[in-house]
XYZ file of C-alpha atoms in Angstrom:
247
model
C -3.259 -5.731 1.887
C -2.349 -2.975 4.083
C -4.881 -2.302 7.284
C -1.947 0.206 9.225
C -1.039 -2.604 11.424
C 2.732 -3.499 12.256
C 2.784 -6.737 10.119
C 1.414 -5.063 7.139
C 2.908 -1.440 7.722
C 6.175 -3.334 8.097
C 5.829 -5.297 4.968
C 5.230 -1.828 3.007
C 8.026 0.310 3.893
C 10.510 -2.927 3.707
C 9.342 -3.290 0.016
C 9.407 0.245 -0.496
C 13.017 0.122 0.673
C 13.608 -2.331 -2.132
C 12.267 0.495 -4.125
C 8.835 -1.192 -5.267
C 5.904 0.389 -6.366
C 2.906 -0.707 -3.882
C -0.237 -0.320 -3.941
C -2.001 -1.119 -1.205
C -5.209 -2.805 -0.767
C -7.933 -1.432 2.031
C -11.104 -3.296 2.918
C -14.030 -1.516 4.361
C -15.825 -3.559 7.210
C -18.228 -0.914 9.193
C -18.668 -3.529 11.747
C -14.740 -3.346 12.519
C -14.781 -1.208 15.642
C -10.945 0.230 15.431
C -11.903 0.973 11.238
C -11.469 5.176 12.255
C -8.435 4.290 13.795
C -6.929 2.331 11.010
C -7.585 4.867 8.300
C -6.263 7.721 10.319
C -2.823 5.429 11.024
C -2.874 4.744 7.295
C -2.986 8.574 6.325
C -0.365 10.025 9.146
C 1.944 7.162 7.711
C 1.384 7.851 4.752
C 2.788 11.260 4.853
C 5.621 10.590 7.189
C 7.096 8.035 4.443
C 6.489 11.284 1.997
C 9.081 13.024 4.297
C 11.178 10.192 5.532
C 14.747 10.118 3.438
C 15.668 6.612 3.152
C 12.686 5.094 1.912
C 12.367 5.296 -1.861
C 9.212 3.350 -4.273
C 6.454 4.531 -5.008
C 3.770 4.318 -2.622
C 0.060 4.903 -5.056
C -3.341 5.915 -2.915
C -4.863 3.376 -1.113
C -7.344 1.485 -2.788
C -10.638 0.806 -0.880
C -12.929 -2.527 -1.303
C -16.225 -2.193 0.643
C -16.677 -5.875 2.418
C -20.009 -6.107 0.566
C -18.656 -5.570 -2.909
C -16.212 -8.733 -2.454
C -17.508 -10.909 -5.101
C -19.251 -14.361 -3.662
C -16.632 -17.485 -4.477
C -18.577 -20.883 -3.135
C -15.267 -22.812 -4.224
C -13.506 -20.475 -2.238
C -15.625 -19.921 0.390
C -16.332 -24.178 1.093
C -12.448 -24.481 0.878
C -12.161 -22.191 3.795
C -15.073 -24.040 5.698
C -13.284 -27.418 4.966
C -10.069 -26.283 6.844
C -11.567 -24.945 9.716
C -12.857 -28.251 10.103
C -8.879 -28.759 11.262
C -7.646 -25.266 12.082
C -9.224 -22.374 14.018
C -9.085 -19.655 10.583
C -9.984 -15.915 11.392
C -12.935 -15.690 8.992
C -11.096 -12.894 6.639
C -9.841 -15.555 5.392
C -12.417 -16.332 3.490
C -13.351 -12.588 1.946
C -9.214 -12.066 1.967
C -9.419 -14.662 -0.149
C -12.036 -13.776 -2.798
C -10.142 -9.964 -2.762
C -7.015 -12.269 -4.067
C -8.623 -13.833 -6.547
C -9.447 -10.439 -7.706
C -5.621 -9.235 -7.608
C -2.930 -11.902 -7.738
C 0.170 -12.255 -6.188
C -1.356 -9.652 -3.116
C 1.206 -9.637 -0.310
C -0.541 -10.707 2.802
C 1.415 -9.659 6.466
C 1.502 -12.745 7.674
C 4.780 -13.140 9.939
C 6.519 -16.254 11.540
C 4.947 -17.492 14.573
C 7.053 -16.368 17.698
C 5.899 -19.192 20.391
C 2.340 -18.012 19.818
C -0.325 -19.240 17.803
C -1.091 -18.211 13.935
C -3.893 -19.970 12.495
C -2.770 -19.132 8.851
C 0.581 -20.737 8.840
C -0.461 -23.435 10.928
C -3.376 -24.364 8.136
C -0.927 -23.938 5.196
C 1.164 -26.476 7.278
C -1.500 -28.553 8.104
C -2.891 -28.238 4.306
C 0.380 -27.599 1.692
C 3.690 -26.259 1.055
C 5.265 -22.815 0.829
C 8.198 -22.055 -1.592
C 10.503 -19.378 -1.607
C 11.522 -16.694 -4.304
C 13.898 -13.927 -3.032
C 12.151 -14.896 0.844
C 8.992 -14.289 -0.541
C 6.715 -17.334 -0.106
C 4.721 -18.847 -2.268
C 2.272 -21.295 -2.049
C 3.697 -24.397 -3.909
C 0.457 -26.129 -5.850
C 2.071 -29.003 -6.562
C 2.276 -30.122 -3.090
C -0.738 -28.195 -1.175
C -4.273 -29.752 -1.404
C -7.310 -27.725 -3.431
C -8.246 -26.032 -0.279
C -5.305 -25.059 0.251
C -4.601 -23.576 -3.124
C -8.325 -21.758 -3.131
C -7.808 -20.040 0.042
C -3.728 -18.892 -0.045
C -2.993 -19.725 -4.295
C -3.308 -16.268 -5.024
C -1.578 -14.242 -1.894
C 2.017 -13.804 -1.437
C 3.906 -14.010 1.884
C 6.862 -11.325 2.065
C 7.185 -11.368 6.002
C 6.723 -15.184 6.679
C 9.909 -15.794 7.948
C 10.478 -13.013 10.003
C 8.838 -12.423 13.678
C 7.465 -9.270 15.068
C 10.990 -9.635 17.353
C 13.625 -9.458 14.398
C 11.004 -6.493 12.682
C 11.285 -4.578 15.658
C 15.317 -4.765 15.207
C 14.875 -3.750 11.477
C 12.848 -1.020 12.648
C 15.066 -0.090 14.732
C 18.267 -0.370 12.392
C 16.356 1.769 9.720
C 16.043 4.367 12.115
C 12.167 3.954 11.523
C 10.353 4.114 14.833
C 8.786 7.524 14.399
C 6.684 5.810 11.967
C 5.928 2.506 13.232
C 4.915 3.969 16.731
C 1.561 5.595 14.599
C 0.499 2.405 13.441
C -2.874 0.698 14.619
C -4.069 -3.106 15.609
C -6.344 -2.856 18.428
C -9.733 -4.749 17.587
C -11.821 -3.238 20.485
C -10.601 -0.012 21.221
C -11.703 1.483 24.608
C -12.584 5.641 23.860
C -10.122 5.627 20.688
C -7.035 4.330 22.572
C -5.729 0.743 23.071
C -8.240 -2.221 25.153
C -4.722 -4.449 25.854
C -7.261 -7.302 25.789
C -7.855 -8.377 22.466
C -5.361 -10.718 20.438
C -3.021 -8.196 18.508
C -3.281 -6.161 22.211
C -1.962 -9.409 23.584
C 0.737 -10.347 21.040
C 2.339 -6.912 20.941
C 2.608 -7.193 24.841
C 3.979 -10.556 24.474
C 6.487 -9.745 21.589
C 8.023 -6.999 24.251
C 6.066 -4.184 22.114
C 4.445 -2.839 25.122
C 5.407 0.651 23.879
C 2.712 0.262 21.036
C 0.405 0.457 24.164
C -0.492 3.021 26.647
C -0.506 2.629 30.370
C -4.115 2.009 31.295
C -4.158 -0.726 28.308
C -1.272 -2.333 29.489
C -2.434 -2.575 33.141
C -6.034 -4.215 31.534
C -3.307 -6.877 29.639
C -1.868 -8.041 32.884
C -5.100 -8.410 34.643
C -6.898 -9.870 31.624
C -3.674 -12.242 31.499
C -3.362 -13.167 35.251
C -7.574 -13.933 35.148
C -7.033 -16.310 32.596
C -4.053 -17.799 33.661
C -5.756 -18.600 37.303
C -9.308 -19.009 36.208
C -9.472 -19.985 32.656
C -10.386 -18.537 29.465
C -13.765 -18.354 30.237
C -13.348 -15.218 33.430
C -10.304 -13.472 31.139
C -13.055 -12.899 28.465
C -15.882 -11.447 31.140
C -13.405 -9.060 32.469
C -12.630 -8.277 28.906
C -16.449 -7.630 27.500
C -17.059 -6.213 31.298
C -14.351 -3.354 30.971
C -15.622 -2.526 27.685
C -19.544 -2.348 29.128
C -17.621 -0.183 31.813
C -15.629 2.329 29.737
């Protein structure tokens, strides 16, 4: 799965430094509002790692999967329900996990935790076991539950033990940053640049990846944050949906 984010982005050029063929996976979701924004970081990547020296595989075009062609799975889909009855799950989760069915063994670019929360590795703790092959995880069916095995069985987890932190070193050590800096994440963008307000805003500010972030998003991160932190969750998310009203 590839969306031009720096989890997934990451996970493509470090396989593609291992010299593996990748093909990445695309889904189409109209109502994502930073969709433009993803396709055009896809495409400008795409050609830099054409041009880059160093980075050998074979990147193939991007396959697209429209969000309403995703075949309906009511195992699948029940599993997911039954562990967000534990574990706050983003819900592409559950369509991630029909597209997987679909195409096994998909990486997914899910990274280690770095203080903050992740809801996927906290429900494949909370509901299995991962194994390792080559620091790939797995999901390990012999000790994960059903649900468990429905909704992650069929993904694979290159990045899982590595935080956005130690990427950033890789990045760096690779020599790699003219790429990585035309990646996209933002989920609400404000006029086709960064909001610094919603979650990936917030964990690349936290991860010291302010850089990823221009100035007037950055600013809106340390209001949003200081709202929230003095009046609760509740005032952080009115500024948030207010600036975006505003701009």
């Amino acid at each position: 799965f590839w969306t031009g984010g720096w989890d997934s982005t990451y996970m493509l050029i470090e396989q593609l430094k291992y010299n593996k063929t990748i093909r990445p996976i695309y889904i189409i979701d109209k109502k994502r509002k930073g969709m433009s924004n993803e396709i055009n970081a896809m495409n400008v990547i795409t050609e830099k790692i054409k041009d880059k020296n160093g980075i050998g595989g074979v990147l193939l075009p991007i396959e697209t999967i429209n969000i309403e062609d995703i075949p309906i799975n009511e195992k699948i889909t029940n599993s997911y329900k039954q562990i967000c009855t534990k574990v706050k799950l983003g819900t592409q989760y559950d369509w991630l996990a029909r597209v997987a069915l679909l195409y096994p063994k998909v990486a997914i670019g899910i990274e280690k935790p770095n203080g903050e929360f992740s809801g996927c590795v906290q429900a494949i703790n909370e509901f299995g076991k991962m194994k390792y092959n080559d620091e790939i995880g797995y999901i390990d069916k012999d000790f994960s539950t059903e649900e468990c095995i429905q909704v992650f069985g069929n993904m694979v987890f290159p990045i899982v033990n590595k935080t956005e932190i130690e990427m950033i070193e890789n990045v760096k050590l690779w020599g790699l940053e003219d790429i990585m800096k035309d990646i996209w994440f933002c989920h609400k963008p404000i006029k086709g640049k960064t909001c610094g307000m919603c979650r990936p805003c917030q964990q690349k500010m936290q991860c010291k990846m302010e850089f990823l972030l221009d100035d007037s998003a950055q600013k809106r991160y340390y209001k949003y944050y200081n709202l929230k932190n003095r009046y609760g969750d509740f005032v952080g998310k009115c500024y948030s949906e207010l600036i975006h009203i505003i701009k």
